[in-house]
Tab-separated table of C-alpha atoms in Angstrom:
chain	number	residue	atom	x	y	z
A	1	MET	CA	116.352	-53.531	-79.986
A	2	THR	CA	119.287	-51.612	-81.191
A	3	ALA	CA	119.165	-48.248	-82.515
A	4	GLN	CA	119.663	-49.287	-86.040
A	5	ASP	CA	116.426	-51.434	-85.304
A	6	THR	CA	114.171	-48.163	-84.643
A	7	LEU	CA	113.226	-45.431	-86.222
A	8	ARG	CA	112.690	-41.900	-84.399
A	9	VAL	CA	110.073	-40.367	-86.709
A	10	ASP	CA	108.903	-36.866	-86.333
A	11	ILE	CA	105.438	-36.141	-87.935
A	12	TRP	CA	103.698	-32.773	-88.352
A	13	ARG	CA	100.485	-32.748	-87.055
A	14	GLY	CA	97.773	-29.939	-86.812
A	15	GLY	CA	97.167	-27.310	-90.013
A	16	ALA	CA	98.690	-23.983	-90.806
A	17	GLU	CA	99.039	-24.166	-86.757
A	18	GLY	CA	100.551	-27.088	-85.196
A	19	ARG	CA	103.468	-29.185	-84.351
A	20	PHE	CA	105.989	-32.184	-84.956
A	21	GLU	CA	105.024	-35.123	-82.988
A	22	SER	CA	108.055	-38.065	-82.120
A	23	TYR	CA	107.105	-41.692	-82.769
A	24	THR	CA	109.461	-44.513	-82.253
A	25	VAL	CA	108.589	-46.833	-85.241
A	26	PRO	CA	110.529	-50.390	-86.237
A	27	HIS	CA	112.897	-50.259	-89.065
A	28	GLU	CA	112.440	-53.061	-91.943
A	29	THR	CA	114.443	-53.982	-94.858
A	30	SER	CA	113.260	-52.164	-97.695
A	31	GLN	CA	110.945	-50.109	-95.574
A	32	THR	CA	109.575	-46.931	-97.555
A	33	VAL	CA	108.448	-43.893	-95.683
A	34	LEU	CA	104.870	-44.636	-96.552
A	35	ASP	CA	105.073	-47.761	-94.550
A	36	VAL	CA	106.499	-46.014	-91.697
A	37	VAL	CA	103.455	-43.469	-92.065
A	38	THR	CA	101.046	-46.397	-92.518
A	39	TYR	CA	102.509	-47.995	-89.256
A	40	VAL	CA	101.965	-45.158	-87.215
A	41	GLN	CA	98.386	-44.561	-87.982
A	42	ARG	CA	97.440	-48.316	-87.844
A	43	ARG	CA	99.493	-49.247	-84.978
A	44	LEU	CA	100.241	-45.722	-82.970
A	45	ASP	CA	97.590	-42.932	-83.702
A	46	PRO	CA	95.061	-43.368	-85.523
A	47	THR	CA	93.976	-39.810	-85.635
A	48	LEU	CA	96.985	-39.207	-88.357
A	49	SER	CA	95.464	-38.217	-91.479
A	50	TYR	CA	97.504	-38.631	-94.850
A	51	ARG	CA	96.874	-39.518	-98.385
A	52	PHE	CA	98.370	-42.763	-100.664
A	53	SER	CA	96.363	-44.821	-103.305
A	54	CYS	CA	98.583	-47.058	-105.561
A	55	ARG	CA	101.629	-47.104	-103.107
A	56	VAL	CA	103.567	-48.283	-106.148
A	57	GLY	CA	104.651	-44.692	-107.368
A	58	MET	CA	102.176	-44.021	-110.139
A	59	CYS	CA	99.340	-41.873	-108.700
A	60	GLY	CA	101.330	-39.207	-106.664
A	61	SER	CA	98.858	-39.196	-103.811
A	62	CYS	CA	101.339	-39.915	-101.285
A	63	ALA	CA	103.638	-36.822	-102.089
A	64	MET	CA	105.133	-35.477	-98.631
A	65	THR	CA	108.055	-33.357	-97.213
A	66	VAL	CA	110.638	-35.992	-96.387
A	67	ASN	CA	113.495	-34.226	-94.305
A	68	GLY	CA	112.941	-30.943	-95.943
A	69	ARG	CA	112.586	-32.393	-99.571
A	70	PRO	CA	109.438	-33.054	-101.254
A	71	ARG	CA	108.907	-36.723	-102.443
A	72	TRP	CA	106.791	-39.499	-103.472
A	73	THR	CA	107.236	-41.433	-100.287
A	74	CYS	CA	106.295	-44.707	-101.679
A	75	ARG	CA	109.389	-44.543	-103.493
A	76	THR	CA	111.271	-43.350	-100.724
A	77	HIS	CA	113.584	-46.054	-99.030
A	78	VAL	CA	114.054	-45.277	-94.903
A	79	ASP	CA	117.799	-45.974	-95.393
A	80	ARG	CA	118.194	-43.492	-98.119
A	81	VAL	CA	116.844	-40.418	-96.077
A	82	ALA	CA	116.764	-41.272	-92.879
A	83	GLU	CA	119.687	-39.257	-91.060
A	84	ASP	CA	121.102	-40.842	-87.712
A	85	GLY	CA	118.118	-42.913	-87.664
A	86	ARG	CA	115.458	-40.110	-87.737
A	87	ILE	CA	112.977	-38.895	-90.216
A	88	GLU	CA	111.003	-35.437	-90.461
A	89	ILE	CA	107.810	-35.805	-92.247
A	90	ALA	CA	105.894	-33.017	-93.327
A	91	PRO	CA	103.319	-31.923	-95.964
A	92	LEU	CA	103.750	-30.649	-99.342
A	93	ARG	CA	105.145	-26.748	-98.747
A	94	ASN	CA	103.486	-24.515	-101.051
A	95	PHE	CA	99.899	-25.763	-100.582
A	96	PRO	CA	97.365	-25.064	-97.446
A	97	VAL	CA	97.922	-27.703	-95.186
A	98	VAL	CA	93.971	-29.492	-94.198
A	99	LYS	CA	95.346	-31.583	-91.365
A	100	ASP	CA	98.605	-33.371	-90.457
A	101	LEU	CA	100.146	-34.782	-93.993
A	102	ALA	CA	97.195	-34.095	-96.403
A	103	VAL	CA	97.372	-30.916	-98.122
A	104	ASP	CA	94.756	-28.727	-100.331
A	105	MET	CA	95.207	-29.419	-103.946
A	106	ALA	CA	92.804	-26.718	-105.236
A	107	VAL	CA	95.017	-23.668	-105.968
A	108	PHE	CA	97.655	-25.767	-107.903
A	109	PHE	CA	94.541	-26.882	-110.192
A	110	ASP	CA	93.239	-23.708	-110.027
A	111	LYS	CA	96.196	-22.697	-111.726
A	112	TRP	CA	96.378	-25.472	-113.996
A	113	ARG	CA	92.871	-24.217	-115.396
A	114	ASP	CA	93.999	-20.636	-115.249
A	115	ALA	CA	97.105	-21.184	-117.369
A	116	GLY	CA	94.535	-22.509	-120.473
A	117	ALA	CA	96.673	-26.239	-119.641
A	118	ARG	CA	93.722	-28.118	-121.374
A	119	PHE	CA	94.007	-29.588	-125.046
A	120	GLN	CA	91.348	-27.609	-127.186
A	121	PRO	CA	89.734	-30.207	-129.606
A	122	ARG	CA	89.151	-28.863	-133.147
A	123	ASP	CA	85.176	-28.322	-134.339
A	124	GLY	CA	83.082	-31.089	-135.842
A	125	ALA	CA	84.028	-34.428	-135.952
A	126	ALA	CA	87.430	-35.784	-137.281
A	127	SER	CA	87.145	-37.374	-140.515
A	128	THR	CA	90.480	-39.234	-140.172
A	129	PHE	CA	93.377	-39.851	-137.705
A	130	ALA	CA	95.425	-36.725	-137.099
A	131	ASN	CA	99.018	-37.457	-138.699
A	132	VAL	CA	101.693	-36.866	-136.097
A	133	ASP	CA	105.024	-37.555	-136.759
A	134	PRO	CA	106.540	-38.822	-133.839
A	135	ASN	CA	110.320	-37.565	-134.642
A	136	SER	CA	109.368	-34.054	-135.229
A	137	PRO	CA	110.650	-31.692	-133.143
A	138	GLU	CA	107.479	-30.407	-131.679
A	139	ARG	CA	106.232	-34.032	-130.588
A	140	ARG	CA	109.669	-34.675	-129.298
A	141	ALA	CA	109.597	-31.983	-126.808
A	142	ALA	CA	106.040	-32.738	-126.171
A	143	SER	CA	106.814	-36.263	-125.453
A	144	ALA	CA	109.592	-35.154	-123.102
A	145	ALA	CA	106.949	-33.119	-120.885
A	146	ILE	CA	103.818	-35.164	-121.346
A	147	GLU	CA	104.403	-38.163	-118.333
A	148	CYS	CA	103.203	-35.350	-115.301
A	149	ILE	CA	100.664	-37.039	-113.236
A	150	GLY	CA	99.906	-33.480	-111.548
A	151	CYS	CA	101.430	-34.860	-108.004
A	152	GLY	CA	102.414	-31.040	-107.077
A	153	ILE	CA	106.065	-32.160	-105.891
A	154	CYS	CA	107.295	-29.606	-109.002
A	155	TYR	CA	105.357	-26.964	-107.152
A	156	ALA	CA	106.304	-27.803	-103.608
A	157	ALA	CA	109.901	-27.620	-104.806
A	158	CYS	CA	109.607	-24.185	-106.284
A	159	ASP	CA	110.790	-21.417	-104.814
A	160	VAL	CA	109.291	-18.998	-106.728
A	161	VAL	CA	105.543	-20.685	-105.900
A	162	ALA	CA	106.692	-19.841	-102.415
A	163	TRP	CA	107.715	-15.796	-103.111
A	164	ASN	CA	105.371	-14.992	-105.889
A	165	PRO	CA	101.661	-16.589	-104.446
A	166	ASP	CA	100.357	-15.163	-108.391
A	167	TYR	CA	102.858	-17.777	-110.150
A	168	LEU	CA	101.116	-20.426	-112.237
A	169	GLY	CA	103.830	-22.646	-111.267
A	170	PRO	CA	106.122	-25.382	-112.920
A	171	ALA	CA	103.415	-27.713	-113.645
A	172	ALA	CA	100.894	-26.301	-115.512
A	173	LEU	CA	103.186	-24.186	-117.634
A	174	ASN	CA	105.266	-27.537	-118.521
A	175	ARG	CA	101.332	-28.986	-119.648
A	176	VAL	CA	100.894	-25.841	-121.673
A	177	TRP	CA	104.496	-26.439	-123.384
A	178	THR	CA	103.248	-29.822	-124.250
A	179	LEU	CA	100.073	-28.426	-125.999
A	180	VAL	CA	101.814	-25.336	-127.238
A	181	ASN	CA	103.770	-28.173	-129.478
A	182	ASP	CA	100.714	-30.787	-130.098
A	183	ALA	CA	99.922	-30.617	-133.484
A	184	ARG	CA	96.176	-32.005	-132.797
A	185	ASP	CA	95.087	-28.727	-130.524
A	186	ALA	CA	92.814	-26.274	-132.309
A	187	ASP	CA	95.174	-23.229	-131.789
A	188	PRO	CA	98.457	-24.351	-129.957
A	189	ALA	CA	99.628	-20.330	-130.501
A	190	ALA	CA	96.465	-19.308	-128.795
A	191	HIS	CA	98.036	-21.450	-125.227
A	192	LEU	CA	100.962	-18.665	-125.182
A	193	ALA	CA	98.944	-15.598	-123.875
A	194	PRO	CA	97.618	-16.916	-120.844
A	195	VAL	CA	101.225	-17.892	-119.756
A	196	ALA	CA	102.875	-14.690	-120.840
A	197	GLY	CA	103.907	-12.232	-118.067
A	198	ASP	CA	104.935	-12.292	-114.305
A	199	ALA	CA	101.920	-15.217	-113.610
A	200	GLY	CA	103.583	-17.035	-115.927
A	201	CYS	CA	106.756	-18.272	-117.652
A	202	HIS	CA	108.174	-14.885	-117.495
A	203	ALA	CA	108.536	-15.227	-113.538
A	204	CYS	CA	110.544	-18.669	-113.278
A	205	HIS	CA	114.296	-17.994	-112.139
A	206	SER	CA	115.568	-21.146	-113.742
A	207	GLN	CA	116.478	-22.573	-110.320
A	208	GLN	CA	115.611	-26.045	-111.482
A	209	SER	CA	114.864	-27.179	-107.961
A	210	CYS	CA	111.369	-28.571	-109.978
A	211	ALA	CA	113.589	-30.613	-112.213
A	212	THR	CA	115.748	-31.823	-109.240
A	213	HIS	CA	112.497	-33.175	-107.510
A	214	CYS	CA	110.202	-34.368	-110.323
A	215	PRO	CA	109.878	-38.029	-109.872
A	216	ASN	CA	109.590	-38.795	-113.490
A	217	SER	CA	112.463	-36.960	-114.140
A	218	LEU	CA	110.558	-34.325	-116.077
A	219	SER	CA	112.108	-30.662	-116.832
A	220	PRO	CA	109.756	-28.118	-116.292
A	221	THR	CA	112.759	-25.764	-116.156
A	222	ALA	CA	113.153	-26.754	-119.896
A	223	SER	CA	109.413	-26.687	-120.686
A	224	ILE	CA	109.395	-23.072	-119.585
A	225	ALA	CA	111.833	-22.034	-120.950
A	226	GLY	CA	110.635	-23.298	-124.471
A	227	LEU	CA	107.502	-20.795	-123.498
A	228	LYS	CA	109.825	-17.916	-123.058
A	229	ARG	CA	111.534	-18.427	-126.292
A	230	ARG	CA	108.074	-18.898	-127.657
A	231	THR	CA	106.212	-15.797	-126.139
A	232	LEU	CA	109.254	-13.719	-127.039
A	233	ALA	CA	108.920	-14.842	-130.288
A	234	ALA	CA	104.909	-14.139	-130.658
A	235	LEU	CA	105.676	-10.886	-129.228
A	236	LEU	CA	108.480	-9.436	-131.484
A	237	LYS	CA	105.873	-10.809	-134.344
A	238	GLY	CA	102.911	-8.929	-133.160
A	239	GLN	CA	100.966	-12.284	-132.009
A	240	LEU	CA	100.612	-11.962	-128.051
B	1	MET	CA	100.683	-4.395	-115.862
B	2	SER	CA	99.405	-6.144	-118.706
B	3	ALA	CA	100.895	-9.600	-119.863
B	4	ARG	CA	102.253	-8.100	-123.267
B	5	PHE	CA	104.155	-5.314	-121.137
B	6	GLU	CA	105.456	-7.918	-118.827
B	7	VAL	CA	106.673	-9.887	-121.755
B	8	TRP	CA	108.233	-6.592	-123.137
B	9	LEU	CA	110.133	-6.143	-119.653
B	10	PHE	CA	111.392	-9.603	-119.583
B	11	ALA	CA	112.527	-8.996	-123.444
B	12	ALA	CA	114.327	-5.505	-121.965
B	13	GLN	CA	115.979	-7.465	-119.120
B	14	ARG	CA	117.773	-10.046	-121.434
B	15	LEU	CA	118.483	-7.419	-123.989
B	16	SER	CA	120.230	-5.074	-121.232
B	17	ALA	CA	122.060	-7.938	-119.699
B	18	LEU	CA	123.272	-9.002	-123.282
B	19	VAL	CA	124.626	-5.340	-123.570
B	20	LEU	CA	126.111	-5.346	-120.141
B	21	ALA	CA	127.877	-8.933	-120.238
B	22	PRO	CA	130.961	-7.299	-122.172
B	23	LEU	CA	130.476	-4.218	-120.938
B	24	VAL	CA	131.005	-5.267	-117.462
B	25	LEU	CA	134.184	-7.086	-118.421
B	26	LEU	CA	135.385	-3.654	-120.272
B	27	HIS	CA	134.752	-2.132	-117.222
B	28	LEU	CA	136.622	-4.491	-114.861
B	29	ALA	CA	139.812	-4.651	-117.392
B	30	THR	CA	139.678	-0.523	-117.426
B	31	ILE	CA	139.616	-0.796	-113.926
B	32	ILE	CA	142.545	-3.430	-113.501
B	33	TYR	CA	144.659	-1.566	-115.861
B	34	ALA	CA	143.780	1.993	-114.509
B	35	VAL	CA	144.511	0.576	-110.868
B	36	ARG	CA	147.853	-1.115	-111.510
B	37	GLY	CA	149.078	1.396	-113.846
B	38	GLY	CA	148.983	3.693	-110.760
B	39	LEU	CA	147.051	5.827	-112.798
B	40	SER	CA	145.745	9.137	-111.332
B	41	ALA	CA	141.614	10.413	-111.828
B	42	ALA	CA	143.529	13.173	-113.844
B	43	GLU	CA	145.425	11.048	-115.930
B	44	ILE	CA	142.525	9.144	-116.493
B	45	LEU	CA	140.360	11.851	-117.180
B	46	ALA	CA	143.150	13.175	-119.716
B	47	ARG	CA	143.216	9.735	-121.554
B	48	THR	CA	139.440	9.582	-121.718
B	49	GLN	CA	137.805	12.980	-122.124
B	50	GLY	CA	136.680	14.021	-125.468
B	51	SER	CA	136.808	10.334	-126.624
B	52	ILE	CA	133.777	9.465	-128.494
B	53	PHE	CA	134.703	5.677	-128.124
B	54	TRP	CA	134.725	5.710	-123.820
B	55	GLY	CA	132.035	7.966	-123.897
B	56	GLY	CA	130.101	6.141	-126.035
B	57	MET	CA	130.806	2.390	-123.956
B	58	TYR	CA	130.619	3.944	-120.336
B	59	GLY	CA	126.857	5.609	-121.643
B	60	LEU	CA	125.864	2.384	-123.143
B	61	PHE	CA	126.803	0.841	-119.509
B	62	VAL	CA	124.905	3.453	-117.733
B	63	VAL	CA	121.688	3.092	-119.631
B	64	ALA	CA	121.886	-0.874	-120.112
B	65	ALA	CA	122.687	-0.974	-116.177
B	66	ALA	CA	119.506	1.394	-115.366
B	67	VAL	CA	117.221	-0.441	-117.483
B	68	HIS	CA	118.355	-4.097	-115.940
B	69	GLY	CA	118.496	-2.791	-112.596
B	70	ALA	CA	115.130	-1.241	-112.296
B	71	ILE	CA	113.759	-4.247	-113.832
B	72	GLY	CA	115.250	-6.482	-111.495
B	73	LEU	CA	114.741	-4.455	-108.545
B	74	ARG	CA	110.795	-4.914	-109.399
B	75	VAL	CA	111.095	-8.491	-109.386
B	76	VAL	CA	113.460	-8.211	-105.807
B	77	MET	CA	110.748	-6.505	-104.474
B	78	ARG	CA	107.856	-8.514	-105.190
B	79	GLU	CA	109.239	-11.779	-103.994
B	80	MET	CA	111.276	-10.527	-101.303
B	81	THR	CA	109.065	-7.913	-99.714
B	82	PRO	CA	105.280	-7.419	-98.753
B	83	LEU	CA	105.206	-5.220	-101.779
B	84	SER	CA	103.748	-8.023	-103.399
B	85	LEU	CA	100.807	-7.000	-102.501
B	86	ILE	CA	100.994	-3.725	-104.419
B	87	HIS	CA	100.920	-4.674	-108.473
B	88	ILE	CA	103.700	-2.719	-109.341
């Protein structure tokens, strides 16, 4: 076998403490990083722990750090990322490591809850459908940010999350932005207070690592900028 | 530190940046002019002393820089040093 027929794959093994172990994996056409991890677990080392589900780029379960960048491994072709036939695969940054490539997502979703990133229905049964103009600026803003599936890649990519443990993170704030713009929510303006301040939108430095790495091409940076504008306006009107 | 206070700090940071942007340019232009013109300290003082304009501009510069720097350093300390453990 020539060098191009195999890949040298370094995979993180262990928890917070651990090391990279090397595996030699056959190189196939159109091979994805998830294919590589699956090969290692099935053929080389059954003790390797990792997560995946849909394997077609719609669930976000397979997110890992590949050669230093957070990616969906099922949507990452080996040929796009391998450097000299080598790939380094590690768990997502900014999450506690459970084992090997599986991380604990609890804090991520706790921050989602703490940000109040949940739709609040109005009291009473609706007597008719909500009339939402799809071309209104608010609906366009919400629609531009709504496709988040909570994969955690933006949270892993964000340096502020790494530096500021209290920071709610791009995904939670992005979701709040969709709710602030949702005409059906019982009180869109009430969503601003939980995301104002140093743990909220004002901690963002607009570095755009989130937008760069989001596999759905969302821009939490833009959503957070919107939250900054709205919270500032609310503050100046005495409504915060 | 309440969230409302932190949003005021953010507003002050943006406002002081707005003030600093033209004043920094003014300052750079003034320095370059003075240095290239070979002005001595005494000559600079002779031209600016007692001037409401220069006093006002540089006074504003100092205030804006003090506000902007202090708030900025707080953020830097929180993000880059263990002092994040103290909620300053």
